[in-house]
Short mmCIF file of C-alpha atoms and ligand atoms in Angstrom, two decimals:
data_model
loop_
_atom_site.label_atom_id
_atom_site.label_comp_id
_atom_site.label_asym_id
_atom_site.label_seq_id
_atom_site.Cartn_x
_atom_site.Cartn_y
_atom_site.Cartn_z
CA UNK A 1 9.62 19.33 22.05
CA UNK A 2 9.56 15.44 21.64
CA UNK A 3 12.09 13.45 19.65
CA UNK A 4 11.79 10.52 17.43
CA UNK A 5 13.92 8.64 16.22
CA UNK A 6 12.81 7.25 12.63
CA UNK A 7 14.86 4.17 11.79
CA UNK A 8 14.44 3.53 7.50
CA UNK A 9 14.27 6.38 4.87
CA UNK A 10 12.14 3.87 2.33
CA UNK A 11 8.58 5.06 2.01
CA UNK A 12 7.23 4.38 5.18
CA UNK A 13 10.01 6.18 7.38
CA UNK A 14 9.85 9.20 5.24
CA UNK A 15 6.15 9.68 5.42
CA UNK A 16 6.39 9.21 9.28
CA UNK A 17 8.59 11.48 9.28
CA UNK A 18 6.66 13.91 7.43
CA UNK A 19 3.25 13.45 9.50
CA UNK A 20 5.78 13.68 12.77
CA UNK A 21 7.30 17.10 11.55
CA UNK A 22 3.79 17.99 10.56
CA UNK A 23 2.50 17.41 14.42
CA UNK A 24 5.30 19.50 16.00
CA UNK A 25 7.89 16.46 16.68
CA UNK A 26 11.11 16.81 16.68
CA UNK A 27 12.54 14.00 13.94
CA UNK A 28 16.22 12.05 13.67
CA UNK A 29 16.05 10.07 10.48
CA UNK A 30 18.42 7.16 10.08
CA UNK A 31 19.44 4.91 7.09
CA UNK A 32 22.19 2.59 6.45
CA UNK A 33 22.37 3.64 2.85
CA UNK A 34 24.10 6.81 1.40
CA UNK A 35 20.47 8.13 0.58
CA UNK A 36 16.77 8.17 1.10
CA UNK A 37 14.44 5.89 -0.92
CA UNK A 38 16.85 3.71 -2.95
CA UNK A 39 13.77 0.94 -3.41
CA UNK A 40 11.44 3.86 -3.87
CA UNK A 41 13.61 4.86 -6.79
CA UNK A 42 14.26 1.09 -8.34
CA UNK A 43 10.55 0.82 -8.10
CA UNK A 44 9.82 3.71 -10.21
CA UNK A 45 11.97 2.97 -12.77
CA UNK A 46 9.10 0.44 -14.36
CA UNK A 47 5.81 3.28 -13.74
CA UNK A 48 5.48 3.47 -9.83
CA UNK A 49 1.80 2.71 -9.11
CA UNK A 50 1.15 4.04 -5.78
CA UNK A 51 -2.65 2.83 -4.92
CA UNK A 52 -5.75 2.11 -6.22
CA UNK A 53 -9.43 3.23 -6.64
CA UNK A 54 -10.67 -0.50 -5.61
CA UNK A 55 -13.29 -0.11 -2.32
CA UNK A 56 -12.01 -0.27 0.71
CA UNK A 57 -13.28 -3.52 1.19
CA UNK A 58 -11.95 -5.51 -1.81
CA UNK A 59 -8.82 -3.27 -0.90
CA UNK A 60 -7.82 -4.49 2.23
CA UNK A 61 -8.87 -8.22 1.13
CA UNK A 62 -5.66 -8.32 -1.22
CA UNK A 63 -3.90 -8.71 2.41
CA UNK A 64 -4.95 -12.05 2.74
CA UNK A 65 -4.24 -13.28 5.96
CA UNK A 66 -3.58 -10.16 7.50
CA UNK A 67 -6.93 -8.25 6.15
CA UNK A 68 -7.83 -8.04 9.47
CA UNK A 69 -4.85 -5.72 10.71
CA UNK A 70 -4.41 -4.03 7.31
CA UNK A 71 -8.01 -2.60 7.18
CA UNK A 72 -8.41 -0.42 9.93
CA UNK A 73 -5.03 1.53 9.08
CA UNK A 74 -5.99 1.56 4.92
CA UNK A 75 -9.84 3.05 6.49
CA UNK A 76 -7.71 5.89 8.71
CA UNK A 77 -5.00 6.84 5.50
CA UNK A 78 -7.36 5.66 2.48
CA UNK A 79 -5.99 5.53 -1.12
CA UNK A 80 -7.68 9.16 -2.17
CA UNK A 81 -5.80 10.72 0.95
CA UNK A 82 -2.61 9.29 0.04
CA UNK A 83 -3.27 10.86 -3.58
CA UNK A 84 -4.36 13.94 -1.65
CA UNK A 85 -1.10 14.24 0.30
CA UNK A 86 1.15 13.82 -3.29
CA UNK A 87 -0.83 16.71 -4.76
CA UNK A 88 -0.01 18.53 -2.02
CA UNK A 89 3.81 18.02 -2.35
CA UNK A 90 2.78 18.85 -5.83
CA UNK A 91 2.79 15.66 -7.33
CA UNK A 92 -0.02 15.07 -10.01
CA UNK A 93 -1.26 11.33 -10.16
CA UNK A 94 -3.61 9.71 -12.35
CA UNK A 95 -5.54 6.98 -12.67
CA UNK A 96 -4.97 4.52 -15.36
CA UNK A 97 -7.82 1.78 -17.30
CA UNK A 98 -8.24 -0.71 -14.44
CA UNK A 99 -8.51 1.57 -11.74
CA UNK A 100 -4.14 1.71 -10.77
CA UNK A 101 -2.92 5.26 -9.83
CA UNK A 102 0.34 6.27 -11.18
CA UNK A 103 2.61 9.42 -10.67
CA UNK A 104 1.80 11.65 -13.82
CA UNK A 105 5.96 12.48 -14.45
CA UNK A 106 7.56 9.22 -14.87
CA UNK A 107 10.21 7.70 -12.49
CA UNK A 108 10.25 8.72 -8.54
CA UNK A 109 12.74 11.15 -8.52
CA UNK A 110 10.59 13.52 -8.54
CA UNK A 111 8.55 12.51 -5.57
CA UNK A 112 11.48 11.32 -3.50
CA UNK A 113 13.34 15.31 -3.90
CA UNK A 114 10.01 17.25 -3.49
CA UNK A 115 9.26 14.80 0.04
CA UNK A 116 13.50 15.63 1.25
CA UNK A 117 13.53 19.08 0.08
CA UNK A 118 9.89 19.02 2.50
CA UNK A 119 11.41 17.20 5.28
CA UNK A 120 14.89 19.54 4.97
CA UNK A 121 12.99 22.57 5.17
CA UNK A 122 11.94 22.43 8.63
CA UNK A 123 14.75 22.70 11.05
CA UNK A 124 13.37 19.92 13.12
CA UNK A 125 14.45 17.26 10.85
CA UNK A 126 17.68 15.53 10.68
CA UNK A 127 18.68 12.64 7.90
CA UNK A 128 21.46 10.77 9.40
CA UNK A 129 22.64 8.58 6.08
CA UNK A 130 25.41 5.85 6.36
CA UNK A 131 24.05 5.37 9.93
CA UNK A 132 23.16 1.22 10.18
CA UNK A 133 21.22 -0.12 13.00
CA UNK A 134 23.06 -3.04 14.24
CA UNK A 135 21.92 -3.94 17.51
CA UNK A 136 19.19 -3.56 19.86
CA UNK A 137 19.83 -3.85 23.63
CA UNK A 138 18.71 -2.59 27.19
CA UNK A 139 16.13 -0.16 25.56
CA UNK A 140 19.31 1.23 23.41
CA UNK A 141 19.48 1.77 19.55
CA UNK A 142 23.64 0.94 18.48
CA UNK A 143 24.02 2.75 15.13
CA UNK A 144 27.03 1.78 12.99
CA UNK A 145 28.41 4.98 11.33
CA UNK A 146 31.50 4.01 9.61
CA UNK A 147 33.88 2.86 12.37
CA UNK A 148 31.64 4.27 15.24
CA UNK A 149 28.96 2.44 17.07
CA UNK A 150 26.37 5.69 18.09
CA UNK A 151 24.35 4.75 21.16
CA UNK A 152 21.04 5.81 21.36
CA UNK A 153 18.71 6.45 24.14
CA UNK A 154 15.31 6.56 22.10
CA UNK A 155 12.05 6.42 24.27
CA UNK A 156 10.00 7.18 20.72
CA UNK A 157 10.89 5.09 17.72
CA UNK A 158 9.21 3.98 14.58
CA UNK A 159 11.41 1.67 12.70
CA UNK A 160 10.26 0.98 8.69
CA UNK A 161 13.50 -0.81 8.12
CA UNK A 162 11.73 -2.82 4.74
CA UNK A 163 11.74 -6.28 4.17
CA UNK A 164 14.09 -8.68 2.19
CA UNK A 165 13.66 -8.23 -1.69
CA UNK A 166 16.18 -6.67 -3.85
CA UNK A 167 19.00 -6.14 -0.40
CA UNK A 168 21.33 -4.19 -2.43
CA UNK A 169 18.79 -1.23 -1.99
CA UNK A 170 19.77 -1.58 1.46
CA UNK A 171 16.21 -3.39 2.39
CA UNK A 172 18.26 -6.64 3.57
CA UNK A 173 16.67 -7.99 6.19
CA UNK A 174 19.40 -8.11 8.52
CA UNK A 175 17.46 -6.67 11.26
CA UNK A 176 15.90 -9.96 11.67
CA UNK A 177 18.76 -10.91 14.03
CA UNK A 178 18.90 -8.20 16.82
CA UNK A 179 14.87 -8.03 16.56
CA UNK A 180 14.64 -12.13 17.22
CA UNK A 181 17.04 -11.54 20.40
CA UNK A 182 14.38 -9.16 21.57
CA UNK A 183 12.10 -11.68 22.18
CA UNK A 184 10.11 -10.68 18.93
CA UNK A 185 8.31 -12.85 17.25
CA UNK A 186 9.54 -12.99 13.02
CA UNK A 187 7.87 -14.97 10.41
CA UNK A 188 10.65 -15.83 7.93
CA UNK A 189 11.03 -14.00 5.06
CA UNK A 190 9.92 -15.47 1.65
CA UNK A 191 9.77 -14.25 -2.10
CA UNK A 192 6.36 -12.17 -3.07
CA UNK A 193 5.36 -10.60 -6.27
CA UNK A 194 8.36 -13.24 -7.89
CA UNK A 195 8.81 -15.03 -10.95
CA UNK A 196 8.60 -19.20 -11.14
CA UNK A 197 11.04 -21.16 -12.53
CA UNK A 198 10.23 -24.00 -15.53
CA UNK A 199 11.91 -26.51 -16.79
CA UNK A 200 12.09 -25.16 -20.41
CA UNK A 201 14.10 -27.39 -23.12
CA UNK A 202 17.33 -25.53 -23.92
CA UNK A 203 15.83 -24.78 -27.46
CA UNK A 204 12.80 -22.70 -25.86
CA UNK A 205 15.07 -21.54 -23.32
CA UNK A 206 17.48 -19.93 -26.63
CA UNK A 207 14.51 -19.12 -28.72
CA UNK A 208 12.28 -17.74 -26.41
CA UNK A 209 13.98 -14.88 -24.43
CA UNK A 210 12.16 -12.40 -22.45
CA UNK A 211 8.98 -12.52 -24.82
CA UNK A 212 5.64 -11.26 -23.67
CA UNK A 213 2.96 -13.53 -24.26
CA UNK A 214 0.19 -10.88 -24.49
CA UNK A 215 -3.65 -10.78 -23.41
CA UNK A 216 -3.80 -14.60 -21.82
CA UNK A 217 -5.85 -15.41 -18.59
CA UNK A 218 -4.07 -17.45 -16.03
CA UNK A 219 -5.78 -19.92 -14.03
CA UNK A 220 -4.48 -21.13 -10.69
CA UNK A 221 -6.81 -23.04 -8.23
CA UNK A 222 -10.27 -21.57 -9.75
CA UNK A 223 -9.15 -18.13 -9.79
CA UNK A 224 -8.15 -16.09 -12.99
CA UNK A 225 -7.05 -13.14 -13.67
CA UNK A 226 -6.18 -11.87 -17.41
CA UNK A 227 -2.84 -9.99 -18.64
CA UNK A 228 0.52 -10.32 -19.74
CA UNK A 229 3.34 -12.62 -18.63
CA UNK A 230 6.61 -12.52 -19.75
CA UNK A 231 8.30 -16.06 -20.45
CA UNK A 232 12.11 -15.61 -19.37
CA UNK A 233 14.79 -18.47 -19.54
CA UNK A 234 14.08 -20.01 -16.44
CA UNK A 235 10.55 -19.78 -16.33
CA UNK A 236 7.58 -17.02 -15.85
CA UNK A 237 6.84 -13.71 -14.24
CA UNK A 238 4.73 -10.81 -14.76
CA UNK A 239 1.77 -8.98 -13.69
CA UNK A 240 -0.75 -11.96 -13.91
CA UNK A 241 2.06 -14.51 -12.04
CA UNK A 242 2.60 -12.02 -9.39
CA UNK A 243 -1.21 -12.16 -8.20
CA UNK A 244 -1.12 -15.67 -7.58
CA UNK A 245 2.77 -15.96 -6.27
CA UNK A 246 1.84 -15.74 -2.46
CA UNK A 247 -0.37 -19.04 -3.12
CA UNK A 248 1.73 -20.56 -5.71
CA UNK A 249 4.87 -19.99 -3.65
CA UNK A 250 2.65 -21.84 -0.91
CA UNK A 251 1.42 -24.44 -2.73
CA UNK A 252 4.99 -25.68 -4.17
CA UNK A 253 6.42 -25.42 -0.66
CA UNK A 254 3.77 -27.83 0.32
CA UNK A 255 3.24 -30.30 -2.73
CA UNK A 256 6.78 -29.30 -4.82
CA UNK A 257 5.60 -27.49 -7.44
CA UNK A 258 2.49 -25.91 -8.41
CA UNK A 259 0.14 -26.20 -12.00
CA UNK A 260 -1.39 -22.85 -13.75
CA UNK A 261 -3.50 -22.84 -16.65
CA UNK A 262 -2.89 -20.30 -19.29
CA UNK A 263 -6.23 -19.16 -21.94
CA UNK A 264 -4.12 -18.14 -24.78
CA UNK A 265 -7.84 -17.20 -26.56
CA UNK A 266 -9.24 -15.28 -23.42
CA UNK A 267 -11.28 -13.41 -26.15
CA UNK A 268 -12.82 -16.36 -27.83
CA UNK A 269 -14.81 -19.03 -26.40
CA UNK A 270 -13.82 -23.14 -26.86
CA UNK A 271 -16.68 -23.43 -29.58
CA UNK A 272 -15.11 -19.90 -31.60
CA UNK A 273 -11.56 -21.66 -31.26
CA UNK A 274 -12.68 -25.12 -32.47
CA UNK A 275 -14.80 -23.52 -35.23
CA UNK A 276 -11.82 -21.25 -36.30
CA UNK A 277 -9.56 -23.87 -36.34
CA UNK A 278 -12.06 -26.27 -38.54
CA UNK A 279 -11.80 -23.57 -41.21
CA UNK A 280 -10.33 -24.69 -44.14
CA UNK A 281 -6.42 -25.00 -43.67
CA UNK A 282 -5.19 -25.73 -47.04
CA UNK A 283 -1.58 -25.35 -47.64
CA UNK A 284 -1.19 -23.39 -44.81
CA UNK A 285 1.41 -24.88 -42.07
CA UNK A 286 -0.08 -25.43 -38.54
CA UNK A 287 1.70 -22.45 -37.46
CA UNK A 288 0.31 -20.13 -39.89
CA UNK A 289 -2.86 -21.50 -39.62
CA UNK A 290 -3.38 -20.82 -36.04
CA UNK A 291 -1.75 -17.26 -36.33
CA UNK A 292 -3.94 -16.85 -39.10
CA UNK A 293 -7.47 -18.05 -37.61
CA UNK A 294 -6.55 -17.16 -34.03
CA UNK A 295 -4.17 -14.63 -34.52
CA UNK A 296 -1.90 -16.49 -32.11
CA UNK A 297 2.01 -14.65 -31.64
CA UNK A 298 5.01 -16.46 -32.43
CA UNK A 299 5.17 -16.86 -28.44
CA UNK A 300 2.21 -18.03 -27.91
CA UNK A 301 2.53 -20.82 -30.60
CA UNK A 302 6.21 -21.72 -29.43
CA UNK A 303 4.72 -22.33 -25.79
CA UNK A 304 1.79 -24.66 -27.24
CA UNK A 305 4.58 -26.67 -28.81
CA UNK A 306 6.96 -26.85 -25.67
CA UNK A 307 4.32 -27.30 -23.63
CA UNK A 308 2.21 -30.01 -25.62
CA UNK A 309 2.46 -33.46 -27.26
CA UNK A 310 3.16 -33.46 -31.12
CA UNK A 311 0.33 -35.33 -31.74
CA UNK A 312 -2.28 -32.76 -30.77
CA UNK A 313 -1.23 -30.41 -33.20
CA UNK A 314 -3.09 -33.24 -35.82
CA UNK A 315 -6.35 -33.40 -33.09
CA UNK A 316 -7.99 -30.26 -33.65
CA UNK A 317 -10.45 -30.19 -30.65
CA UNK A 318 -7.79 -30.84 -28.01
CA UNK A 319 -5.98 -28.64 -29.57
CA UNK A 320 -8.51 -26.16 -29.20
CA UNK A 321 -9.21 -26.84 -25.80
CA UNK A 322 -4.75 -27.04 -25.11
CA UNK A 323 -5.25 -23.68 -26.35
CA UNK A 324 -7.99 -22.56 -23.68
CA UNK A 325 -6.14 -24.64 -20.94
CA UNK A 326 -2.52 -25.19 -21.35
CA UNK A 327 -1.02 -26.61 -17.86
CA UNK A 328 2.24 -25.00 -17.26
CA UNK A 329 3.82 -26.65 -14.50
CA UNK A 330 6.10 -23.94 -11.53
CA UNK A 331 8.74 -25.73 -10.10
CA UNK A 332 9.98 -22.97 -7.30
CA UNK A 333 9.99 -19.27 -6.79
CA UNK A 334 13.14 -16.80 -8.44
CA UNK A 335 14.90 -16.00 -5.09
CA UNK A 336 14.11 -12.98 -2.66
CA UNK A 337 16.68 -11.24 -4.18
CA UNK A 338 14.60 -10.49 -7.74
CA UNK A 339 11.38 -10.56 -5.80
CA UNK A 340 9.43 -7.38 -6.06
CA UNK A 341 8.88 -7.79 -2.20
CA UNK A 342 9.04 -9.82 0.43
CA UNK A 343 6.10 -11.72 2.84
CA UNK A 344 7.65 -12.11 6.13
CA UNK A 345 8.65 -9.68 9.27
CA UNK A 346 7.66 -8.64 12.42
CA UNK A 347 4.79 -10.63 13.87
CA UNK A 348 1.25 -8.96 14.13
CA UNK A 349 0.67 -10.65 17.66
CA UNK A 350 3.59 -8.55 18.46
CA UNK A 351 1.93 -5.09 17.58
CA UNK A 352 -0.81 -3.28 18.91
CA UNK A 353 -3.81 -1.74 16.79
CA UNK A 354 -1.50 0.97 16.02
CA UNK A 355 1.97 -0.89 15.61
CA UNK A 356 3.71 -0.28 18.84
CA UNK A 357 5.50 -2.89 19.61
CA UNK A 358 3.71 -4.53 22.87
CA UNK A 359 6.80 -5.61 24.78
CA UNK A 360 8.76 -2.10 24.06
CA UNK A 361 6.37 0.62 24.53
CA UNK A 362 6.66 3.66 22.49
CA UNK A 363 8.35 1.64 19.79
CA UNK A 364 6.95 1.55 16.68
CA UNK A 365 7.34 -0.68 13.23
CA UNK A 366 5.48 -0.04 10.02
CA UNK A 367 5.72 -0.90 6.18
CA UNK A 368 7.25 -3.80 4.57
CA UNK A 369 8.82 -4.89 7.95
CA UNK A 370 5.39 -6.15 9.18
CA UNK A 371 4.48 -9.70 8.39
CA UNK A 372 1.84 -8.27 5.74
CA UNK A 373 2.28 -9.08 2.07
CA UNK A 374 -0.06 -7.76 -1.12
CA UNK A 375 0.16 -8.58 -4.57
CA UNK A 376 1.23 -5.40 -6.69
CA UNK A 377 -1.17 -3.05 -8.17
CA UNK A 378 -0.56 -0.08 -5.48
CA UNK A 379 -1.33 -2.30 -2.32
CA UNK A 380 2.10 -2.11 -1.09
CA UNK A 381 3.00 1.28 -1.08
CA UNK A 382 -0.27 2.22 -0.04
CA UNK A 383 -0.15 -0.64 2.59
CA UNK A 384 3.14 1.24 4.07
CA UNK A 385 1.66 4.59 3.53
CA UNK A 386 -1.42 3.71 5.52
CA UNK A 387 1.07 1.81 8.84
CA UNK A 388 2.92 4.49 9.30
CA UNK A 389 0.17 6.83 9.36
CA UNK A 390 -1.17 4.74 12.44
CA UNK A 391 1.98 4.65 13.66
CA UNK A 392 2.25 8.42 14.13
CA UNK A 393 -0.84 8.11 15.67
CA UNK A 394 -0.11 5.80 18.16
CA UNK A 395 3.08 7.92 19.17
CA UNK A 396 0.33 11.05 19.30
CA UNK A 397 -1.66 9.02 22.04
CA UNK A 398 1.86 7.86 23.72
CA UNK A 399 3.55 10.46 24.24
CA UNK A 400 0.49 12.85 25.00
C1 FAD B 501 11.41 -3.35 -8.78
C2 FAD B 501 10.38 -2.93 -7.78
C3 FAD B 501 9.21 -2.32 -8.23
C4 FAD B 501 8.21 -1.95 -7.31
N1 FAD B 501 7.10 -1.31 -7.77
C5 FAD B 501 6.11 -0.99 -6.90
C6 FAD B 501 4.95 -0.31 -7.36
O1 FAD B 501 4.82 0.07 -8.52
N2 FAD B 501 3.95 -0.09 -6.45
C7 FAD B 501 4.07 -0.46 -5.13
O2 FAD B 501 3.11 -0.26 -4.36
N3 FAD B 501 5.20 -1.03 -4.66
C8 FAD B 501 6.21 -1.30 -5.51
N4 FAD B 501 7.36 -1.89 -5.04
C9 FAD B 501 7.46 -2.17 -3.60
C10 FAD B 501 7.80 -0.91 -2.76
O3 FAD B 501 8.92 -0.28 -3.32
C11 FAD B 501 8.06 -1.35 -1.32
O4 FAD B 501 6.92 -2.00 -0.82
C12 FAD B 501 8.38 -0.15 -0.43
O5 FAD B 501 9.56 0.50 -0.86
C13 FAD B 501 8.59 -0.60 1.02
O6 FAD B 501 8.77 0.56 1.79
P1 FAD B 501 9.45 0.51 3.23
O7 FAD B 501 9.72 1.93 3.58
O8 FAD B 501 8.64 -0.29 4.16
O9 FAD B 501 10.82 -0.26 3.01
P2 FAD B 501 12.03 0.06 2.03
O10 FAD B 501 11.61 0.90 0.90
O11 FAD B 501 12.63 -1.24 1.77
O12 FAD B 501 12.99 0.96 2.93
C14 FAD B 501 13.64 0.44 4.07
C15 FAD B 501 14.82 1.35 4.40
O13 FAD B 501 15.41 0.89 5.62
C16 FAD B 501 16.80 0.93 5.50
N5 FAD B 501 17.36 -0.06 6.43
C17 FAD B 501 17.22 -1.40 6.42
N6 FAD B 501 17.87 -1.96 7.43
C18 FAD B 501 18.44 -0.94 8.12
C19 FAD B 501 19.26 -0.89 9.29
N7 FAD B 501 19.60 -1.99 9.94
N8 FAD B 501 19.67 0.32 9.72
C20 FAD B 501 19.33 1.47 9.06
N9 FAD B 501 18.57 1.47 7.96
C21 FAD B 501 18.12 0.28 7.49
C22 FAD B 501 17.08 0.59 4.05
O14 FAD B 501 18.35 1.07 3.63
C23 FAD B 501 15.92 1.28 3.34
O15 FAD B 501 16.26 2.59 2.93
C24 FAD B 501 8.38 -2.23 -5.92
C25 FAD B 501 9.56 -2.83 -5.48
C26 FAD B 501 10.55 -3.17 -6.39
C27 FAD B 501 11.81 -3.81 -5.88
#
């Protein structure tokens, strides 16, 4: 029987795992932390949305750069299998309005005890926890396990050691070191799916704490996308921020900071919103007026006035069209730490089609680890669902 050593117990090294046990491998699972699927769990906490029904095609473009590579392993493990292998663990998923799958029971504890209790049933598994990979050398794994240092002679590996976002999960990036002295190509990692800090006036930034400003459509070079942000005190985040952050990270990096356009109206057109607000005002305040003919929130109205000149509150069509284009200027990403993941990892020129490694044969890498990034909305689960699934087949052709 052949061995692997799986290096990671986040998504992607479990379901390796799983496939491995599945094809008659013999599996050593290995993990710095105390348990499996600490990130796995975090991420559940907040509705874990696994995939998505979106084609295949306008699936793999949310990889950007890296469509390329991420297509032909989302084609061989597509979203409907990966829902197909939960119910079989007996996990029920549905799909919600716009097309996201979520687990039906909430949080991921579920999944995560159904998937160990499936890997610790078979008596070819092993979960090594509290064992921390801290070097790489002469075709040699070192594992730290409390004051030991385990060397391991591994001739089939697949590491899914995660990327850089939220380290205290144990997905800390420190791998980066030992993997550069292998004469591995990294791209550094940076913050993705992140919020964007603002200069807010320390009134707003008292007043306005952790409010959603609901149903808008964000703007940011040409492309929108409607939904909910929340305003924090330093600045933005939310769903509709976290599509853009891979090019508004970019674009500050390159010109300091980066302008979005917020529709606070997506609903109405410019001609409803200037004819709404020509409607007789009398008494009313500005304030009330607008949350009376527009129905704007408290949030929405305290951003107009942060955001714009006094005087344009007495200008009715600019206000109008401040309300169906208000510039809201990003200064720089929230730091990796907050990010919901991480662009960044193991360079693609590095891999073959089915992630081995090209200068270490038989080694593998999948997941978050790869430079690959995707905006949420399923595409990064599913995006280390469907690498790891290659993986394992690229260890079936290898060691056949
Ligand atoms: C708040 C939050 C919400 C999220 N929500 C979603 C969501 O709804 N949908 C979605 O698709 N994605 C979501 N994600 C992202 C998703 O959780 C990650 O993309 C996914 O967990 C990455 O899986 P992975 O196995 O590649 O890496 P990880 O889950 O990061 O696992 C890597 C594992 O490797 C271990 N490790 C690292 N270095 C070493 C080492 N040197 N030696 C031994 N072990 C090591 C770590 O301890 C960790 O257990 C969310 C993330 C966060 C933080």
């Amino acid at each position: 029987m052949k061995n692997v050593s799986v290096i990671g117990a986040g998504p992607t090294g479990l379901f390796a795992s799983y496939l491995l046990l599945k094809e008659g491998y013999s599996v050593d699972l290995y993990d710095q932390k105390n348990k499996a699927g600490r990130k796995l769990l975090l991420a559940g906490k907040s509705g874990l949305n696994i995939t998505n029904t979106k084609d295949l095609e306008t699936f793999s473009a949310a990889y950007g750069n890296n469509e390329r590579q991420m297509s032909p392993a989302l084609t061989h493990f597509t979203p409907s299998d990966l829902r197909l292998w939960m119910k079989q663990l007996g996990i029920e998923t549905f799909e919600g309005t716009t097309g996201l799958v979520f687990l039906v029971s909430s949080g991921s504890e579920t999944l995560l005890s159904r998937w160990m209790e499936s890997l610790e049933s078979n008596s070819n598994f092993k979960f090594h926890p509290e064992h921390c990979l801290v070097n790489i050398e002469k075709g040699s794994l070192f594992l730290k396990n409390e004051n030991q240092i385990i060397i391991l002679k591994a001739p089939l590996v697949i590491m899914g050691m995660g990327g850089a976002s939220y380290p205290k999960t144990g997905s800390d990036g420190k791998w980066g070191k030992f993997i550069n002295s292998m004469d591995l190509e990294t791209k550094p990692f940076k913050p993705m799916n992140c919020g964007f800090e603002c200069s807010w006036s320390p009134f707003f930034k008292e007043n306005i704490n952790h409010s959603a400003l609901k149903n808008i459509k964000l703007t940011f070079n040409k492309n929108s996308i409607r939904g909910e942000a929340i305003i924090t005190p330093y600045g933005l985040e939310g769903s509709p921020i976290y599509r853009f952050s891979r090019e508004i990270r970019d674009s500050i990096e390159q010109a300091g900071k980066a302008s979005i356009f917020l529709d606070l109206t997506p609903d109405l057109s410019l001609t409803e919103v200037m004819d709404k607000l020509n409607n007789k005002r009398g008494k009313n305040s500005i304030s009330n007026h607008l949350r009376k003919q527009l129905k704007l929130s408290k949030t929405k109205i305290y951003l107009l006035r942060e955001l714009s000149k006094k005087d344009i509150f007495n200008d009715l069509n600019s206000l109008a069209q401040t309300i169906k284009n208000l510039p809201v200027i990003l200064e720089s990403p929230r730091p990796i730490e907050e990010a919901i993941s991480s662009s960044g990892g193991i360079s693609f020129k590095e891999l073959d089609n089915f992630f081995m490694l090209k200068k270490y044969p038989g080694w593998f890498t999948a997941g978050e680890m790869v430079d690959w990034d995707a905006p949420t909305g399923g595409y990064l689960l599913q995006g280390c669902f469907s690498t790891a699934y290659m993986a394992v087949e690229g260890i079936k052709i290898f060691a056949d």
